PDB file of C-alpha atoms in Angstrom:
ATOM      1  CA  MET G   1      51.362  53.632  55.945  1.00 49.00           C
ATOM      2  CA  THR G   2      53.738  51.405  58.339  1.00 52.00           C
ATOM      3  CA  SER G   3      53.374  51.089  61.397  1.00 55.00           C
ATOM      4  CA  HIS G   4      56.459  50.438  63.622  1.00 57.00           C
ATOM      5  CA  GLN G   5      55.712  48.732  67.109  1.00 61.00           C
ATOM      6  CA  THR G   6      58.126  49.987  69.734  1.00 68.00           C
ATOM      7  CA  THR G   7      59.407  47.941  72.425  1.00 77.00           C
ATOM      8  CA  GLN G   8      57.816  48.880  75.908  1.00 87.00           C
ATOM      9  CA  THR G   9      60.969  48.749  78.638  1.00 88.00           C
ATOM     10  CA  MET G  10      60.875  49.177  81.921  1.00 91.00           C
ATOM     11  CA  LYS G  11      62.836  49.639  84.743  1.00 93.00           C
ATOM     12  CA  PRO G  12      64.582  46.807  86.797  1.00 92.00           C
ATOM     13  CA  ALA G  13      62.864  48.327  90.094  1.00 93.00           C
ATOM     14  CA  THR G  14      59.148  47.892  87.743  1.00 93.00           C
ATOM     15  CA  ALA G  15      60.451  44.452  87.119  1.00 93.00           C
ATOM     16  CA  ALA G  16      61.480  43.074  90.281  1.00 93.00           C
ATOM     17  CA  LYS G  17      58.119  44.076  91.534  1.00 93.00           C
ATOM     18  CA  LYS G  18      56.276  42.473  88.582  1.00 93.00           C
ATOM     19  CA  LEU G  19      58.272  39.574  89.570  1.00 93.00           C
ATOM     20  CA  GLY G  20      57.753  39.284  93.250  1.00 92.00           C
ATOM     21  CA  VAL G  21      61.384  39.738  93.752  1.00 94.00           C
ATOM     22  CA  TYR G  22      63.796  42.280  95.665  1.00 94.00           C
ATOM     23  CA  LEU G  23      65.685  44.542  93.424  1.00 93.00           C
ATOM     24  CA  GLU G  24      68.981  44.456  95.445  1.00 94.00           C
ATOM     25  CA  ALA G  25      69.228  40.927  96.112  1.00 94.00           C
ATOM     26  CA  THR G  26      69.320  40.088  91.937  1.00 93.00           C
ATOM     27  CA  PRO G  27      72.333  39.993  89.640  1.00 93.00           C
ATOM     28  CA  ALA G  28      74.320  42.997  88.622  1.00 92.00           C
ATOM     29  CA  GLU G  29      73.081  42.835  85.012  1.00 91.00           C
ATOM     30  CA  PHE G  30      69.824  42.469  85.870  1.00 91.00           C
ATOM     31  CA  GLN G  31      69.873  46.060  88.277  1.00 92.00           C
ATOM     32  CA  GLU G  32      71.777  48.109  85.547  1.00 91.00           C
ATOM     33  CA  GLY G  33      69.542  47.087  82.359  1.00 87.00           C
ATOM     34  CA  VAL G  34      66.402  47.695  81.415  1.00 90.00           C
ATOM     35  CA  VAL G  35      63.646  44.613  80.965  1.00 90.00           C
ATOM     36  CA  SER G  36      61.521  44.466  78.124  1.00 91.00           C
ATOM     37  CA  ARG G  37      57.935  42.972  78.493  1.00 92.00           C
ATOM     38  CA  ALA G  38      59.613  39.907  76.311  1.00 90.00           C
ATOM     39  CA  GLU G  39      62.070  39.780  78.645  1.00 91.00           C
ATOM     40  CA  LEU G  40      59.648  39.953  81.636  1.00 92.00           C
ATOM     41  CA  ASN G  41      57.616  37.263  80.145  1.00 92.00           C
ATOM     42  CA  ALA G  42      60.324  34.717  79.660  1.00 92.00           C
ATOM     43  CA  LEU G  43      61.709  35.510  83.323  1.00 92.00           C
ATOM     44  CA  GLN G  44      58.209  34.647  84.270  1.00 93.00           C
ATOM     45  CA  SER G  45      57.280  31.580  81.841  1.00 93.00           C
ATOM     46  CA  GLU G  46      61.042  30.501  82.285  1.00 94.00           C
ATOM     47  CA  PRO G  47      62.276  31.542  85.535  1.00 93.00           C
ATOM     48  CA  PRO G  48      66.213  31.241  85.308  1.00 94.00           C
ATOM     49  CA  GLN G  49      67.612  29.726  88.497  1.00 94.00           C
ATOM     50  CA  TRP G  50      68.695  33.196  90.261  1.00 94.00           C
ATOM     51  CA  LEU G  51      65.273  34.219  90.211  1.00 94.00           C
ATOM     52  CA  GLN G  52      64.236  30.516  91.089  1.00 94.00           C
ATOM     53  CA  ASP G  53      65.965  30.927  94.197  1.00 94.00           C
ATOM     54  CA  LEU G  54      65.260  33.856  94.969  1.00 93.00           C
ATOM     55  CA  ARG G  55      61.653  33.244  95.250  1.00 93.00           C
ATOM     56  CA  ARG G  56      62.323  29.859  96.793  1.00 94.00           C
ATOM     57  CA  THR G  57      64.583  31.283  99.961  1.00 94.00           C
ATOM     58  CA  GLY G  58      64.718  34.826  99.158  1.00 91.00           C
ATOM     59  CA  PRO G  59      64.820  37.603 100.739  1.00 95.00           C
ATOM     60  CA  HIS G  60      62.068  38.831  99.883  1.00 95.00           C
ATOM     61  CA  PRO G  61      60.313  42.340  99.620  1.00 94.00           C
ATOM     62  CA  ARG G  62      57.769  43.670 102.023  1.00 93.00           C
ATOM     63  CA  PRO G  63      54.833  42.859 100.083  1.00 93.00           C
ATOM     64  CA  VAL G  64      55.876  38.952  99.580  1.00 93.00           C
ATOM     65  CA  VAL G  65      56.829  39.122 103.291  1.00 94.00           C
ATOM     66  CA  ALA G  66      53.313  40.803 104.441  1.00 94.00           C
ATOM     67  CA  SER G  67      51.301  38.016 102.230  1.00 93.00           C
ATOM     68  CA  LYS G  68      53.517  35.204 103.786  1.00 94.00           C
ATOM     69  CA  LEU G  69      52.609  36.158 106.764  1.00 95.00           C
ATOM     70  CA  GLY G  70      49.344  36.943 106.646  1.00 93.00           C
ATOM     71  CA  VAL G  71      49.480  40.796 107.219  1.00 94.00           C
ATOM     72  CA  SER G  72      49.162  44.099 105.637  1.00 93.00           C
ATOM     73  CA  ILE G  73      52.630  46.090 105.097  1.00 93.00           C
ATOM     74  CA  ALA G  74      52.037  48.673 107.425  1.00 94.00           C
ATOM     75  CA  GLY G  75      51.207  45.907 110.281  1.00 93.00           C
ATOM     76  CA  LEU G  76      54.593  44.821 108.967  1.00 94.00           C
ATOM     77  CA  ALA G  77      55.873  48.611 110.045  1.00 93.00           C
ATOM     78  CA  ARG G  78      53.787  48.503 112.930  1.00 93.00           C
ATOM     79  CA  GLY G  79      55.387  45.236 114.275  1.00 92.00           C
ATOM     80  CA  GLY G  80      59.398  46.781 113.363  1.00 93.00           C
ATOM     81  CA  VAL G  81      59.632  44.456 110.214  1.00 92.00           C
ATOM     82  CA  THR G  82      61.265  47.633 107.970  1.00 91.00           C
ATOM     83  CA  GLU G  83      63.808  45.059 105.761  1.00 92.00           C
ATOM     84  CA  PRO G  84      63.228  42.063 103.304  1.00 94.00           C
ATOM     85  CA  LEU G  85      63.786  38.903 105.211  1.00 95.00           C
ATOM     86  CA  THR G  86      64.441  35.957 104.453  1.00 95.00           C
ATOM     87  CA  THR G  87      62.336  32.623 103.888  1.00 95.00           C
ATOM     88  CA  GLU G  88      63.995  31.446 106.745  1.00 96.00           C
ATOM     89  CA  GLN G  89      63.383  34.326 108.978  1.00 96.00           C
ATOM     90  CA  ILE G  90      59.621  34.669 107.949  1.00 96.00           C
ATOM     91  CA  ASP G  91      59.280  30.649 109.048  1.00 96.00           C
ATOM     92  CA  SER G  92      61.309  31.650 112.315  1.00 95.00           C
ATOM     93  CA  LEU G  93      58.713  34.693 112.664  1.00 95.00           C
ATOM     94  CA  LYS G  94      55.693  31.633 112.148  1.00 94.00           C
ATOM     95  CA  GLN G  95      57.211  29.683 114.461  1.00 96.00           C
ATOM     96  CA  ASP G  96      57.569  32.324 117.877  1.00 94.00           C
ATOM     97  CA  ASN G  97      54.376  33.846 116.990  1.00 93.00           C
ATOM     98  CA  PRO G  98      55.176  36.987 118.219  1.00 95.00           C
ATOM     99  CA  GLU G  99      52.282  39.283 119.853  1.00 95.00           C
ATOM    100  CA  TRP G 100      52.407  41.730 117.125  1.00 95.00           C
ATOM    101  CA  LEU G 101      51.614  39.429 114.646  1.00 94.00           C
ATOM    102  CA  GLN G 102      49.071  37.181 116.361  1.00 94.00           C
ATOM    103  CA  LYS G 103      47.455  40.920 116.639  1.00 95.00           C
ATOM    104  CA  GLU G 104      48.474  42.156 113.028  1.00 94.00           C
ATOM    105  CA  ARG G 105      46.940  38.562 111.393  1.00 94.00           C
ATOM    106  CA  ALA G 106      43.776  39.341 113.613  1.00 94.00           C
ATOM    107  CA  THR G 107      43.305  42.564 112.258  1.00 93.00           C
ATOM    108  CA  GLN G 108      44.032  41.335 108.532  1.00 93.00           C
ATOM    109  CA  ALA G 109      41.178  39.005 109.363  1.00 92.00           C
ATOM    110  CA  GLU G 110      38.552  41.463 110.126  1.00 94.00           C
ATOM    111  CA  VAL G 111      39.348  43.394 107.562  1.00 92.00           C
ATOM    112  CA  ARG G 112      38.732  40.526 104.895  1.00 91.00           C
ATOM    113  CA  LYS G 113      35.800  39.690 106.892  1.00 94.00           C
ATOM    114  CA  GLU G 114      34.704  43.337 106.120  1.00 94.00           C
ATOM    115  CA  ALA G 115      35.625  43.330 102.717  1.00 93.00           C
ATOM    116  CA  VAL G 116      33.496  40.473 102.401  1.00 93.00           C
ATOM    117  CA  ARG G 117      30.505  41.645 104.344  1.00 94.00           C
ATOM    118  CA  ILE G 118      30.662  45.085 102.259  1.00 95.00           C
ATOM    119  CA  LYS G 119      30.930  43.504  98.517  1.00 93.00           C
ATOM    120  CA  GLU G 120      27.863  41.563  99.925  1.00 92.00           C
ATOM    121  CA  ARG G 121      25.370  43.976 100.843  1.00 92.00           C
ATOM    122  CA  ASN G 122      26.696  46.217  97.534  1.00 92.00           C
ATOM    123  CA  ALA G 123      25.657  42.782  95.089  1.00 90.00           C
ATOM    124  CA  ALA G 124      22.114  42.843  97.265  1.00 89.00           C
ATOM    125  CA  ARG G 125      21.792  46.430  96.375  1.00 89.00           C
ATOM    126  CA  ALA G 126      22.512  46.076  92.749  1.00 88.00           C
ATOM    127  CA  GLU G 127      19.875  42.682  92.919  1.00 87.00           C
ATOM    128  CA  LYS G 128      17.199  44.863  94.470  1.00 84.00           C
ATOM    129  CA  ALA G 129      17.820  47.958  92.039  1.00 85.00           C
ATOM    130  CA  SER G 130      17.756  45.638  89.074  1.00 84.00           C
ATOM    131  CA  GLN G 131      14.292  44.420  90.184  1.00 83.00           C
ATOM    132  CA  ASP G 132      12.574  47.627  90.905  1.00 71.00           C
TER     133      ASP G 132
END
């Protein structure tokens, strides 16, 4: 019995998401084709110039923008940021530090603090349960 290994492919949108880039800013040949797992691995290990440039200067998709600003994606929306931003625009926002950004960063810090507290509580409960 012979096994035929099929090549795993993904839509360009999925590949762009995995690469952390904004699909509409990628080259047309990337947007119009399908990306195999091997091609994705090659793009990740040895990114071509267009990918390096996109990662460096943008425009960046919302998850990347949120991460660079230290807020959630919902926080971006509450702040009125709904479009992809370039690195320059992100740096400008950081420098201006509007009130909404300060508030969302504080909210995100509280969320992280609460997540740590819950993780520690659950670890303590698990430790106690294993001792019983």
